[in-house]
Amino acid sequence: MKGFGSILQDYLEYHRITQTEFADRLGISNKHMNEIINGTTNLSPELMIAISILTDIDINTIFFVEHKKSVYDKLLKKYKSEKEIQKFLNSFHLNEMQKKKWITLRDSTSVAQNAIDLLNFLELKDFEVYDNYIEKRIIYKKLDYADQKKIYLWLRHCDKLIADVQVTKYSSNRLNDLFDDLKKERMKPFNKERIIQILSQYGIILCIEDALGGSKIRGCTMVKHKTPVIYLTTYFKEKSSFYFTLYHELGHIKTHYNRLINKIVEFDNEEKEADAFSLNQMIPRKIWDIINECYDERERICLENNIPLCFLYSRLAYEKKISYSSKEYNEHIEKINI
């Protein structure tokens, strides 16, 4: 790949300027000039500026073309052929991202352009920093249940969706007020936009977005510039499972705020802790004990305490007191469409 050299060659030919003459104008040797034209050397910032001044070609154009060449050369050195480069790029699920309109491929036939478009989406300098960056941003004790790359691509897409979202200043002192508002909200018919608005009033961004096919993650949380952000997928078909995951992520914010600054952290013990927090928010332990003691009064107890019946029967199934296939469980499911 010649990079800017081919553009410069066309410019010189159009304006009837010899390579020797232009080399003299730049103050470089004919050999160096030939290397620039043939793309066998990289342009220094000083030469880019000089060429832009002499030709009136936009410096951004020169830089962009040279950057594309640099990215391509690094990939070719590592993967040896364009076929292998494209195979590597496809590991980022380019086709699916393009179908979902997460990414725009300006020339899908160009390996070099695909690489640049992907880096723009990832917002990374080059692919050499990818592994180190993702290891710092997504920290899992175990990865056997989740595709780390799919998770990161989903996160990048969600990041772009919330880039301009404004919420009030977050304060941990207001979390109990938030839980009170959610306690009222969950008794109403499910409304995604209303839940997003409630969280925003307490300084928390909630983004609910479709994930890449085969992604096993249902939700995650991080803190961006002091603002907690909860990302949830659209896999939820029932109200109880949605609230379980929402409370789970709110539990992380309540307990692990400082650890979540600019990264996702998931360890087994912390996940179990967040699960326990979620179950307690849905049906507090004291009320659950009463339900178990007064089982025939379980629905009355729940309604008196602003607990949706779908929460009750989901908890009963969760604790294997009833079956997920049972009539009473299925009669009380509140299906949702996100």
Short mmCIF file of C-alpha atoms in Angstrom, two decimals:
data_model
loop_
_atom_site.label_atom_id
_atom_site.label_comp_id
_atom_site.label_asym_id
_atom_site.label_seq_id
_atom_site.Cartn_x
_atom_site.Cartn_y
_atom_site.Cartn_z
CA MET A 1 0.00 0.00 0.00
CA LYS A 2 1.58 3.30 -1.15
CA GLY A 3 -0.30 5.57 1.20
CA PHE A 4 -0.06 9.26 0.37
CA GLY A 5 2.73 8.58 -2.15
CA SER A 6 0.29 7.64 -4.92
CA ILE A 7 -1.74 10.83 -4.34
CA LEU A 8 1.42 12.94 -4.41
CA GLN A 9 2.56 11.24 -7.62
CA ASP A 10 -0.76 12.10 -9.31
CA TYR A 11 -0.43 15.70 -8.08
CA LEU A 12 3.08 16.08 -9.49
CA GLU A 13 2.10 14.59 -12.83
CA TYR A 14 -0.98 16.82 -13.10
CA HIS A 15 1.05 19.95 -12.37
CA ARG A 16 4.01 18.82 -14.53
CA ILE A 17 6.45 18.86 -11.62
CA THR A 18 9.28 16.36 -11.63
CA GLN A 19 10.10 14.31 -8.55
CA THR A 20 13.60 15.79 -8.55
CA GLU A 21 12.27 19.35 -8.55
CA PHE A 22 9.83 18.62 -5.75
CA ALA A 23 12.55 16.87 -3.74
CA ASP A 24 14.65 20.02 -4.02
CA ARG A 25 11.69 22.11 -2.81
CA LEU A 26 11.35 19.83 0.21
CA GLY A 27 15.10 19.73 0.81
CA ILE A 28 15.31 15.94 0.66
CA SER A 29 17.27 13.53 -1.52
CA ASN A 30 15.94 11.98 -4.72
CA LYS A 31 16.18 8.59 -2.97
CA HIS A 32 13.99 9.79 -0.11
CA MET A 33 11.54 11.27 -2.59
CA ASN A 34 11.33 7.98 -4.46
CA GLU A 35 10.66 6.13 -1.20
CA ILE A 36 7.78 8.53 -0.43
CA ILE A 37 6.23 8.00 -3.88
CA ASN A 38 6.57 4.21 -3.63
CA GLY A 39 5.25 4.11 -0.06
CA THR A 40 8.35 2.40 1.36
CA THR A 41 8.87 5.05 4.04
CA ASN A 42 6.62 6.87 6.45
CA LEU A 43 6.17 10.61 6.28
CA SER A 44 7.38 12.58 9.29
CA PRO A 45 5.05 15.28 10.71
CA GLU A 46 7.48 17.91 9.41
CA LEU A 47 7.28 16.56 5.86
CA MET A 48 3.49 16.31 6.05
CA ILE A 49 3.29 19.98 6.96
CA ALA A 50 5.81 20.96 4.27
CA ILE A 51 4.00 19.00 1.56
CA SER A 52 0.66 20.50 2.62
CA ILE A 53 2.12 24.02 2.36
CA LEU A 54 3.73 23.39 -1.04
CA THR A 55 0.76 21.62 -2.62
CA ASP A 56 -2.17 23.21 -0.74
CA ILE A 57 -3.41 19.66 0.01
CA ASP A 58 -5.25 19.54 3.35
CA ILE A 59 -2.90 18.32 6.09
CA ASN A 60 -5.73 16.17 7.47
CA THR A 61 -5.95 14.31 4.17
CA ILE A 62 -2.21 13.59 4.23
CA PHE A 63 -2.31 12.47 7.85
CA PHE A 64 -5.38 10.26 7.34
CA VAL A 65 -3.93 8.45 4.33
CA GLU A 66 -0.59 7.93 6.07
CA HIS A 67 -2.33 6.70 9.20
CA LYS A 68 -4.31 4.16 7.15
CA LYS A 69 -1.07 2.95 5.58
CA SER A 70 0.59 2.64 9.00
CA VAL A 71 -2.30 0.57 10.37
CA TYR A 72 -2.31 -1.63 7.26
CA ASP A 73 1.46 -2.18 7.35
CA LYS A 74 1.33 -3.26 11.01
CA LEU A 75 -1.49 -5.70 10.31
CA LEU A 76 0.24 -7.10 7.22
CA LYS A 77 3.45 -7.60 9.17
CA LYS A 78 1.55 -9.56 11.81
CA TYR A 79 -0.95 -11.50 9.68
CA LYS A 80 1.09 -11.86 6.43
CA SER A 81 -1.82 -11.56 3.96
CA GLU A 82 -4.97 -9.52 3.37
CA LYS A 83 -7.05 -12.68 3.76
CA GLU A 84 -5.71 -13.21 7.27
CA ILE A 85 -6.11 -9.52 8.11
CA GLN A 86 -9.77 -9.66 7.10
CA LYS A 87 -10.21 -12.82 9.16
CA PHE A 88 -8.86 -10.93 12.18
CA LEU A 89 -11.16 -7.95 11.50
CA ASN A 90 -14.15 -10.28 11.14
CA SER A 91 -13.48 -11.56 14.66
CA PHE A 92 -14.97 -8.20 15.69
CA HIS A 93 -18.28 -9.24 14.10
CA LEU A 94 -18.16 -6.53 11.44
CA ASN A 95 -21.06 -7.91 9.40
CA GLU A 96 -23.42 -8.10 12.37
CA MET A 97 -22.40 -4.66 13.61
CA GLN A 98 -23.01 -3.24 10.16
CA LYS A 99 -26.47 -4.87 9.99
CA LYS A 100 -27.33 -3.39 13.37
CA LYS A 101 -26.03 -0.02 12.11
CA TRP A 102 -23.51 0.20 14.92
CA ILE A 103 -20.72 0.82 12.44
CA THR A 104 -20.44 2.30 8.94
CA LEU A 105 -17.95 0.60 6.62
CA ARG A 106 -17.08 3.23 4.04
CA ASP A 107 -15.57 0.69 1.64
CA SER A 108 -16.22 -2.90 2.70
CA THR A 109 -13.96 -4.16 -0.12
CA SER A 110 -10.91 -2.41 1.35
CA VAL A 111 -9.15 -4.22 4.18
CA ALA A 112 -7.29 -1.04 5.13
CA GLN A 113 -10.49 1.03 5.25
CA ASN A 114 -12.28 -1.66 7.28
CA ALA A 115 -9.44 -1.53 9.79
CA ILE A 116 -9.67 2.26 10.07
CA ASP A 117 -13.47 2.20 10.41
CA LEU A 118 -13.21 -0.41 13.16
CA LEU A 119 -10.56 1.58 15.03
CA ASN A 120 -12.81 4.65 14.81
CA PHE A 121 -15.62 2.62 16.35
CA LEU A 122 -13.34 1.25 19.06
CA GLU A 123 -11.78 4.70 19.57
CA LEU A 124 -8.32 3.17 19.86
CA LYS A 125 -5.03 4.31 18.33
CA ASP A 126 -4.30 0.90 16.82
CA PHE A 127 -4.96 -2.77 17.44
CA GLU A 128 -1.77 -3.17 19.43
CA VAL A 129 -3.34 -1.38 22.42
CA TYR A 130 -6.63 -3.34 22.25
CA ASP A 131 -5.74 -6.29 24.51
CA ASN A 132 -4.15 -4.14 27.20
CA TYR A 133 -7.04 -1.65 27.16
CA ILE A 134 -9.82 -4.24 27.31
CA GLU A 135 -8.10 -6.11 30.15
CA LYS A 136 -8.16 -2.91 32.18
CA ARG A 137 -11.76 -2.07 31.35
CA ILE A 138 -13.44 -5.48 31.64
CA ILE A 139 -12.21 -7.58 34.54
CA TYR A 140 -13.67 -11.06 34.96
CA LYS A 141 -12.58 -13.82 37.25
CA LYS A 142 -14.05 -16.28 34.78
CA LEU A 143 -14.65 -15.81 31.07
CA ASP A 144 -16.16 -19.18 30.21
CA TYR A 145 -19.70 -17.79 30.26
CA ALA A 146 -19.16 -14.58 28.33
CA ASP A 147 -17.56 -13.48 25.07
CA GLN A 148 -15.30 -10.63 26.18
CA LYS A 149 -15.01 -9.14 22.70
CA LYS A 150 -18.77 -9.10 22.15
CA ILE A 151 -19.20 -7.47 25.54
CA TYR A 152 -16.71 -4.75 24.69
CA LEU A 153 -18.28 -4.04 21.30
CA TRP A 154 -21.70 -3.76 22.97
CA LEU A 155 -20.22 -1.43 25.58
CA ARG A 156 -18.71 0.80 22.89
CA HIS A 157 -22.06 1.01 21.13
CA CYS A 158 -23.83 1.85 24.40
CA ASP A 159 -21.15 4.43 25.22
CA LYS A 160 -21.94 6.21 21.98
CA LEU A 161 -25.68 6.15 22.70
CA ILE A 162 -25.28 7.84 26.08
CA ALA A 163 -22.55 10.28 25.04
CA ASP A 164 -24.88 13.30 25.23
CA VAL A 165 -27.18 12.08 28.01
CA GLN A 166 -27.37 14.49 30.94
CA VAL A 167 -28.49 13.45 34.43
CA THR A 168 -28.51 15.08 37.86
CA LYS A 169 -25.45 14.75 40.10
CA TYR A 170 -25.20 11.33 41.70
CA SER A 171 -25.23 11.02 45.50
CA SER A 172 -25.17 7.69 47.34
CA ASN A 173 -27.22 9.34 50.09
CA ARG A 174 -30.24 9.36 47.77
CA LEU A 175 -30.22 5.64 46.93
CA ASN A 176 -32.88 4.77 49.47
CA ASP A 177 -35.17 7.39 47.92
CA LEU A 178 -34.53 5.78 44.53
CA PHE A 179 -35.48 2.36 45.89
CA ASP A 180 -38.69 3.85 47.28
CA ASP A 181 -39.58 5.28 43.87
CA LEU A 182 -38.83 1.96 42.18
CA LYS A 183 -41.03 0.23 44.72
CA LYS A 184 -43.94 2.36 43.48
CA GLU A 185 -42.97 2.05 39.81
CA ARG A 186 -42.77 -1.73 39.75
CA MET A 187 -46.46 -1.98 40.68
CA LYS A 188 -47.37 -0.24 37.42
CA PRO A 189 -47.37 -1.70 33.90
CA PHE A 190 -43.79 -1.97 32.66
CA ASN A 191 -42.53 1.23 31.01
CA LYS A 192 -38.88 1.33 30.00
CA GLU A 193 -38.73 5.08 29.38
CA ARG A 194 -40.25 5.85 32.77
CA ILE A 195 -37.70 3.66 34.57
CA ILE A 196 -34.85 5.34 32.67
CA GLN A 197 -36.23 8.73 33.73
CA ILE A 198 -36.51 7.72 37.40
CA LEU A 199 -32.88 6.62 37.51
CA SER A 200 -31.75 9.78 35.73
CA GLN A 201 -33.35 11.87 38.48
CA TYR A 202 -30.97 10.18 40.91
CA GLY A 203 -27.87 10.66 38.76
CA ILE A 204 -27.75 7.17 37.21
CA ILE A 205 -27.77 6.56 33.46
CA LEU A 206 -29.65 3.47 32.30
CA CYS A 207 -29.03 2.24 28.76
CA ILE A 208 -31.06 -0.71 27.45
CA GLU A 209 -29.79 -1.91 24.09
CA ASP A 210 -29.74 -5.05 21.97
CA ALA A 211 -26.48 -7.03 22.19
CA LEU A 212 -24.64 -9.05 19.56
CA GLY A 213 -25.99 -12.52 18.90
CA GLY A 214 -24.74 -15.13 21.33
CA SER A 215 -23.76 -12.61 24.00
CA LYS A 216 -24.50 -14.13 27.38
CA ILE A 217 -24.25 -10.95 29.38
CA ARG A 218 -27.54 -9.48 30.60
CA GLY A 219 -26.23 -6.37 32.30
CA CYS A 220 -23.21 -4.61 33.72
CA THR A 221 -22.28 -1.42 35.50
CA MET A 222 -19.44 1.08 35.51
CA VAL A 223 -18.83 4.60 36.76
CA LYS A 224 -18.01 7.17 34.08
CA HIS A 225 -16.76 10.53 35.32
CA LYS A 226 -18.46 10.04 38.72
CA THR A 227 -21.75 9.07 37.04
CA PRO A 228 -22.93 5.45 37.49
CA VAL A 229 -24.02 3.88 34.22
CA ILE A 230 -26.06 0.68 33.99
CA TYR A 231 -26.09 -1.19 30.68
CA LEU A 232 -28.81 -3.80 30.18
CA THR A 233 -29.48 -5.99 27.16
CA THR A 234 -32.92 -6.59 25.69
CA TYR A 235 -33.02 -10.28 26.57
CA PHE A 236 -35.65 -9.79 29.28
CA LYS A 237 -39.07 -11.22 28.54
CA GLU A 238 -40.47 -11.04 32.07
CA LYS A 239 -40.84 -8.14 34.49
CA SER A 240 -39.33 -10.03 37.42
CA SER A 241 -36.13 -10.97 35.56
CA PHE A 242 -35.68 -7.36 34.42
CA TYR A 243 -36.02 -5.98 37.95
CA PHE A 244 -33.78 -8.71 39.35
CA THR A 245 -30.98 -7.60 37.01
CA LEU A 246 -31.67 -3.89 37.57
CA TYR A 247 -31.49 -4.30 41.35
CA HIS A 248 -28.41 -6.49 40.93
CA GLU A 249 -26.59 -3.68 39.11
CA LEU A 250 -27.83 -1.08 41.60
CA GLY A 251 -26.36 -3.31 44.30
CA HIS A 252 -22.97 -3.03 42.61
CA ILE A 253 -23.29 0.77 42.57
CA LYS A 254 -24.23 0.83 46.25
CA THR A 255 -21.38 -1.46 47.34
CA HIS A 256 -18.63 -1.20 44.73
CA TYR A 257 -18.85 2.36 43.39
CA ASN A 258 -15.11 3.12 43.64
CA ARG A 259 -14.06 -0.17 42.07
CA LEU A 260 -16.28 0.46 39.05
CA ILE A 261 -14.67 3.72 37.95
CA ASN A 262 -14.11 3.36 34.17
CA LYS A 263 -14.23 -0.44 34.29
CA ILE A 264 -16.46 -3.45 34.81
CA VAL A 265 -15.48 -5.81 37.61
CA GLU A 266 -17.20 -9.15 38.10
CA PHE A 267 -16.00 -11.72 40.61
CA ASP A 268 -18.03 -14.66 41.87
CA ASN A 269 -18.31 -13.47 45.48
CA GLU A 270 -19.42 -9.97 44.42
CA GLU A 271 -21.99 -11.39 42.01
CA LYS A 272 -23.49 -13.52 44.79
CA GLU A 273 -23.56 -10.46 47.02
CA ALA A 274 -25.38 -8.45 44.32
CA ASP A 275 -27.84 -11.33 43.79
CA ALA A 276 -28.66 -11.36 47.50
CA PHE A 277 -29.14 -7.59 47.46
CA SER A 278 -31.49 -7.88 44.47
CA LEU A 279 -33.61 -10.60 46.07
CA ASN A 280 -33.91 -8.52 49.23
CA GLN A 281 -35.00 -5.43 47.30
CA MET A 282 -37.65 -7.39 45.43
CA ILE A 283 -38.93 -9.15 48.57
CA PRO A 284 -37.27 -8.07 51.84
CA ARG A 285 -36.05 -10.92 54.03
CA LYS A 286 -38.48 -10.13 56.87
CA ILE A 287 -41.45 -10.21 54.50
CA TRP A 288 -40.20 -13.39 52.86
CA ASP A 289 -40.05 -15.04 56.27
CA ILE A 290 -43.64 -13.97 56.95
CA ILE A 291 -44.74 -15.34 53.57
CA ASN A 292 -43.20 -18.69 54.41
CA GLU A 293 -44.96 -18.73 57.79
CA CYS A 294 -48.31 -17.62 56.35
CA TYR A 295 -48.14 -19.27 52.94
CA ASP A 296 -51.90 -19.15 52.31
CA GLU A 297 -51.78 -15.36 52.78
CA ARG A 298 -48.80 -14.83 50.46
CA GLU A 299 -50.59 -12.76 47.81
CA ARG A 300 -52.24 -10.47 50.35
CA ILE A 301 -48.90 -9.92 52.09
CA CYS A 302 -47.21 -9.01 48.82
CA LEU A 303 -49.88 -6.58 47.67
CA GLU A 304 -49.88 -4.83 51.04
CA ASN A 305 -46.14 -4.30 50.70
CA ASN A 306 -46.04 -3.14 47.04
CA ILE A 307 -44.57 -6.43 45.84
CA PRO A 308 -45.79 -7.51 42.38
CA LEU A 309 -47.15 -11.05 42.37
CA CYS A 310 -44.75 -11.92 39.56
CA PHE A 311 -41.92 -11.26 42.04
CA LEU A 312 -43.53 -13.67 44.51
CA TYR A 313 -43.95 -16.53 42.08
CA SER A 314 -40.54 -15.97 40.51
CA ARG A 315 -38.99 -16.20 43.98
CA LEU A 316 -40.93 -19.37 44.73
CA ALA A 317 -39.66 -20.90 41.50
CA TYR A 318 -36.14 -19.60 42.17
CA GLU A 319 -36.13 -21.38 45.52
CA LYS A 320 -37.68 -24.49 43.92
CA LYS A 321 -40.87 -24.31 45.97
CA ILE A 322 -42.79 -24.44 42.69
CA SER A 323 -41.79 -25.35 39.16
CA TYR A 324 -41.16 -22.85 36.38
CA SER A 325 -43.50 -24.98 34.29
CA SER A 326 -46.25 -24.93 36.91
CA LYS A 327 -49.65 -23.38 36.22
CA GLU A 328 -49.45 -20.92 39.14
CA TYR A 329 -46.05 -19.66 37.99
CA ASN A 330 -47.13 -19.14 34.37
CA GLU A 331 -50.41 -17.52 35.36
CA HIS A 332 -48.53 -14.79 37.22
CA ILE A 333 -45.79 -13.99 34.73
CA GLU A 334 -45.84 -10.39 33.59
CA LYS A 335 -44.38 -10.50 30.11
CA ILE A 336 -42.62 -7.40 28.83
CA ASN A 337 -41.40 -6.27 25.44
CA ILE A 338 -38.24 -4.14 25.52
#
